[in-house]
mmCIF file of C-alpha atoms in Angstrom:
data_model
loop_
_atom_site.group_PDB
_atom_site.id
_atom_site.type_symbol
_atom_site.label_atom_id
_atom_site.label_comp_id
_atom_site.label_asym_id
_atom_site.label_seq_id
_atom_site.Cartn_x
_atom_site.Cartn_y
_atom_site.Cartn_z
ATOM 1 C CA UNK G 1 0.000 0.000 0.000
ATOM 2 C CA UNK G 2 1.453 3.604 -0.964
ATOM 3 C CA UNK G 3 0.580 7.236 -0.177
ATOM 4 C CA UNK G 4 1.243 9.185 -2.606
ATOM 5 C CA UNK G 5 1.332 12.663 -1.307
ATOM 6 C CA UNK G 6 0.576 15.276 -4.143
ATOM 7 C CA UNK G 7 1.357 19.179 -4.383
ATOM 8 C CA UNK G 8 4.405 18.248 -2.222
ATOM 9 C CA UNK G 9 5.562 21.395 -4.175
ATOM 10 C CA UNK G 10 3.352 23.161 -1.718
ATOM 11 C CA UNK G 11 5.434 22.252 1.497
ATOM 12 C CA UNK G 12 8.661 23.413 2.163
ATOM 13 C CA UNK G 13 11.141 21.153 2.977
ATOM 14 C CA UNK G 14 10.772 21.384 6.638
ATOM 15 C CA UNK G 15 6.793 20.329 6.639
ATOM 16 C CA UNK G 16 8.019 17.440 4.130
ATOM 17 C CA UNK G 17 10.358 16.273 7.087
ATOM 18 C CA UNK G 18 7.931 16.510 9.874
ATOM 19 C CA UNK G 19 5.586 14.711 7.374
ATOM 20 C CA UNK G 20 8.189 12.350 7.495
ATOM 21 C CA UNK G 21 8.905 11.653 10.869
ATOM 22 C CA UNK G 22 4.467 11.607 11.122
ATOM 23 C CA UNK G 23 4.230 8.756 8.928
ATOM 24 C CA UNK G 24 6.935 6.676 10.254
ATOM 25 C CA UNK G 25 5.445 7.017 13.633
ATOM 26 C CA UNK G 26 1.764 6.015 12.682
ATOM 27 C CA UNK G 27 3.974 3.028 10.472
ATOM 28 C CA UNK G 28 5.724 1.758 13.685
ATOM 29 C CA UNK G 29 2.237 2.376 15.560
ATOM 30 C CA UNK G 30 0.480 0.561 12.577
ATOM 31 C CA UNK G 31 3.232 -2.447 12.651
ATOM 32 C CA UNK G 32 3.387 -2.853 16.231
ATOM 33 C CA UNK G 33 -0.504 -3.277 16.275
ATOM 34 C CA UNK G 34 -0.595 -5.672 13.543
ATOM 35 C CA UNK G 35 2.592 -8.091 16.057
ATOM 36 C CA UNK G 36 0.220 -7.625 19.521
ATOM 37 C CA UNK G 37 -2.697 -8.941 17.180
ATOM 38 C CA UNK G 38 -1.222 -12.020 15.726
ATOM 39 C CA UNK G 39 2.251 -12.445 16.862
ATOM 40 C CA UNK G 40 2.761 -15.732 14.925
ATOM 41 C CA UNK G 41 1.541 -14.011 11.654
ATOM 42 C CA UNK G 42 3.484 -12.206 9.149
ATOM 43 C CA UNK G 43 2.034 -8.685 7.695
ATOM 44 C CA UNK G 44 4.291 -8.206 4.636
ATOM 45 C CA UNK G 45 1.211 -7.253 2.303
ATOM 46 C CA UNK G 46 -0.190 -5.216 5.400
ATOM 47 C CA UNK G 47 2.330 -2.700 5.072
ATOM 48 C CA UNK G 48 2.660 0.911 3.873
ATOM 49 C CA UNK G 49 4.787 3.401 2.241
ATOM 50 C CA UNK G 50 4.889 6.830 1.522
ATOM 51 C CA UNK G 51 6.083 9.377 -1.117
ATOM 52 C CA UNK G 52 5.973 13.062 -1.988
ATOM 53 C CA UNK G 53 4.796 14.068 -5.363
ATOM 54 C CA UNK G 54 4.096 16.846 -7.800
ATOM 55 C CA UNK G 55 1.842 16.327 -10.862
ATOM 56 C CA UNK G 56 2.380 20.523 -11.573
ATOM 57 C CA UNK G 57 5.981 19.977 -11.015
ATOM 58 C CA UNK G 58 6.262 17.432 -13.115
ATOM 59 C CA UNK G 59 3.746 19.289 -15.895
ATOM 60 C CA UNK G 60 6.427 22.074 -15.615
ATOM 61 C CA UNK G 61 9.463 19.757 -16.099
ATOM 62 C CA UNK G 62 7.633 18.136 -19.377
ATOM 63 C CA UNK G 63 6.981 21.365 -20.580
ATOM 64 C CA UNK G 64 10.213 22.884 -20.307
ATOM 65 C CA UNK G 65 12.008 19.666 -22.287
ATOM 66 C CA UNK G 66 9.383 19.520 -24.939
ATOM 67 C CA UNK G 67 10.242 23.675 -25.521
ATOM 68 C CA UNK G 68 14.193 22.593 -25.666
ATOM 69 C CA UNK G 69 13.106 19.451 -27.854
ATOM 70 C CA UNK G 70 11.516 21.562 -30.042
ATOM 71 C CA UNK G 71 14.751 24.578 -30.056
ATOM 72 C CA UNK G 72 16.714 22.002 -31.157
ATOM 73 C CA UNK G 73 18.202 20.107 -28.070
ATOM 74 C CA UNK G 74 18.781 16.133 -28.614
ATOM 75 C CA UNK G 75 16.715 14.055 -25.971
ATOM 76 C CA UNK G 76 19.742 12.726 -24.116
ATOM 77 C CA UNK G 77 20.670 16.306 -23.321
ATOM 78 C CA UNK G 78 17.390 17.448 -22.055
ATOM 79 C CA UNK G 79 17.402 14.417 -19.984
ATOM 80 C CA UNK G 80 21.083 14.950 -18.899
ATOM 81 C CA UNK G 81 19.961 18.488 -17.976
ATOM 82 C CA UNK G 82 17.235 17.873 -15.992
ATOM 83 C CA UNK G 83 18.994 14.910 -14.195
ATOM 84 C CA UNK G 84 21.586 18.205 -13.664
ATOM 85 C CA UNK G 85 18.530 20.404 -11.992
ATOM 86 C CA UNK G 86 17.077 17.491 -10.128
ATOM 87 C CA UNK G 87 20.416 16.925 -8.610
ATOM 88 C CA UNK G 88 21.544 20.768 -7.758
ATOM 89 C CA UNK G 89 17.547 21.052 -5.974
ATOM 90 C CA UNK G 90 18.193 18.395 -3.602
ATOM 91 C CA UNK G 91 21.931 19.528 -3.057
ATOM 92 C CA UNK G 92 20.044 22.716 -2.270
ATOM 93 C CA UNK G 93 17.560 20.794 -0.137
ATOM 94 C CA UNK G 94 20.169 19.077 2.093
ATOM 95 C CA UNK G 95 22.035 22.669 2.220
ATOM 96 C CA UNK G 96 18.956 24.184 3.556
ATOM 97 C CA UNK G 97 18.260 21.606 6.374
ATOM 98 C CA UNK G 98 21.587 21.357 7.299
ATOM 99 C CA UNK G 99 21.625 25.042 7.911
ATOM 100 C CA UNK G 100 18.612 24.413 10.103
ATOM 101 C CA UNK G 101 20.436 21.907 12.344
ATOM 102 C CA UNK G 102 23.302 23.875 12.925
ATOM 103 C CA UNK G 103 20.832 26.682 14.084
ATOM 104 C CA UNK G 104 19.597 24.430 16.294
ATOM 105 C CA UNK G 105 15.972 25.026 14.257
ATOM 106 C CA UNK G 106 15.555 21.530 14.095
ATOM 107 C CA UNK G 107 17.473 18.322 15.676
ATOM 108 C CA UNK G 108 20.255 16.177 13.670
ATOM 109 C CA UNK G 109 18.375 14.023 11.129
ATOM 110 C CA UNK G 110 19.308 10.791 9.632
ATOM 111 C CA UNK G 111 20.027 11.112 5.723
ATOM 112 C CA UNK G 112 17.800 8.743 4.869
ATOM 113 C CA UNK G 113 15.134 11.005 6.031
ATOM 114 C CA UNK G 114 15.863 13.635 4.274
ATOM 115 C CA UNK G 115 16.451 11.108 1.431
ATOM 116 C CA UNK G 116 12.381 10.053 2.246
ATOM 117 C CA UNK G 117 11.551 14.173 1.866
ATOM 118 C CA UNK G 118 12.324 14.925 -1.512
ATOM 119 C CA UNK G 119 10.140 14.858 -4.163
ATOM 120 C CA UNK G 120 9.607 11.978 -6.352
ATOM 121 C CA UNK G 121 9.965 12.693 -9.972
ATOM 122 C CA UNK G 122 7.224 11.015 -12.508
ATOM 123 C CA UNK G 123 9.663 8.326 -13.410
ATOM 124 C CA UNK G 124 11.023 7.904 -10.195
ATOM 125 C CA UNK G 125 7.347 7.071 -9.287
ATOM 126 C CA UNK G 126 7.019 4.686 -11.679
ATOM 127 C CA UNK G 127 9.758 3.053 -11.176
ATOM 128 C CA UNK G 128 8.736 2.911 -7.325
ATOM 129 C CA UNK G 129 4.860 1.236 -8.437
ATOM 130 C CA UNK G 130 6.944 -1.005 -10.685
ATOM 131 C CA UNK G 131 8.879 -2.652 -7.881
ATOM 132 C CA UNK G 132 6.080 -2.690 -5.677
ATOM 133 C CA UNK G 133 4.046 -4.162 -8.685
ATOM 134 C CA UNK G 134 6.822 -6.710 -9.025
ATOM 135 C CA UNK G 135 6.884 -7.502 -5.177
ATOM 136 C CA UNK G 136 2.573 -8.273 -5.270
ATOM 137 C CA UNK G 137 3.433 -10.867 -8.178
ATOM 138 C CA UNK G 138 5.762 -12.168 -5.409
ATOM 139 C CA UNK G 139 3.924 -12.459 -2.807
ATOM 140 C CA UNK G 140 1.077 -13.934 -4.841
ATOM 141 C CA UNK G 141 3.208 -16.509 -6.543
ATOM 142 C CA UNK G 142 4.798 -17.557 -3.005
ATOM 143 C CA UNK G 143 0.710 -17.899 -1.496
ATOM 144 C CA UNK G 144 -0.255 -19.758 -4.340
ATOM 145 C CA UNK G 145 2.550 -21.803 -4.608
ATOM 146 C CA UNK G 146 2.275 -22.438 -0.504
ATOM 147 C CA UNK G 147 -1.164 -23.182 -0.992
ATOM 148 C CA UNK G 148 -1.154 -25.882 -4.050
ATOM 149 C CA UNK G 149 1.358 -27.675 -1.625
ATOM 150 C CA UNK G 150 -1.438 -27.968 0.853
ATOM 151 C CA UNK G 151 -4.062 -28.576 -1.417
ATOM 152 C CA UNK G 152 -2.678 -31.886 -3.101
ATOM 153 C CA UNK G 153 -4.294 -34.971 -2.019
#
């Protein structure tokens, strides 16, 4: 199961982190729940994810290489560019938060928390729904391949 928080443009990369830190406290909440109810069970396909998305930034980022398509640029540059912007925006990202700690705004925050914060891009999210596509045919296969070894007579 996945969240997929849209208009994350809107927040600021602060909110995104509390957001963060809210989610994997109602996750830990939600797991620990699921253990005191059936301790001998185990809640793979029960769990949940999150990630921040924007379909207007993405609109914007579509737009822009279709206008430098169309002046001429080859596709592998426009993608090399924006790979380029992505990077220097979560650079910026990381610069900003750290400047936050060290003002003692907020306290020291694992990376991969901040990692959790950014923005997904549209092919970063489908890439993510394509692994967790690819992890439900998993699971599936293993039940129904668990359960035809029961079943035989």
């Amino acid at each position: 199961n996945v969240v997929v928080l849209n208009k994350a443009d809107l927040l600021t990369p602060l909110q995104r982190l509390y957001w963060v830190e809210y989610f994997l406290n109602e996750k830990r909440k939600y797991q620990k729940k699921l253990q005191s109810d059936n301790p001998s069970s185990v809640h793979d396909n029960n769990d949940f994810d999150f990630i921040f998305f924007s379909a207007a930034k993405e609109k914007q980022k579509l737009e822009r290489m279709k206008r430098a398509i169309d002046r001429g640029a080859s596709e592998e540059q426009v993608l090399q560019l924006e790979e380029q912007k992505l990077l220097q925006e979560r650079e910026e990202e990381i610069e900003f938060i750290n400047e936050q700690i060290k003002n003692n705004v907020i306290q020291p925050i694992d990376q991969d928390l901040i990692n959790k914060s950014f923005i997904y891009t549209g092919t970063e999210l489908l890439d993510y729904l394509e692994t967790q596509s690819a992890k439900i045919v998993d699971i599936k296969t293993k039940f129904y391949s668990d359960s035809k070894i029961f079943n035989t007579h």
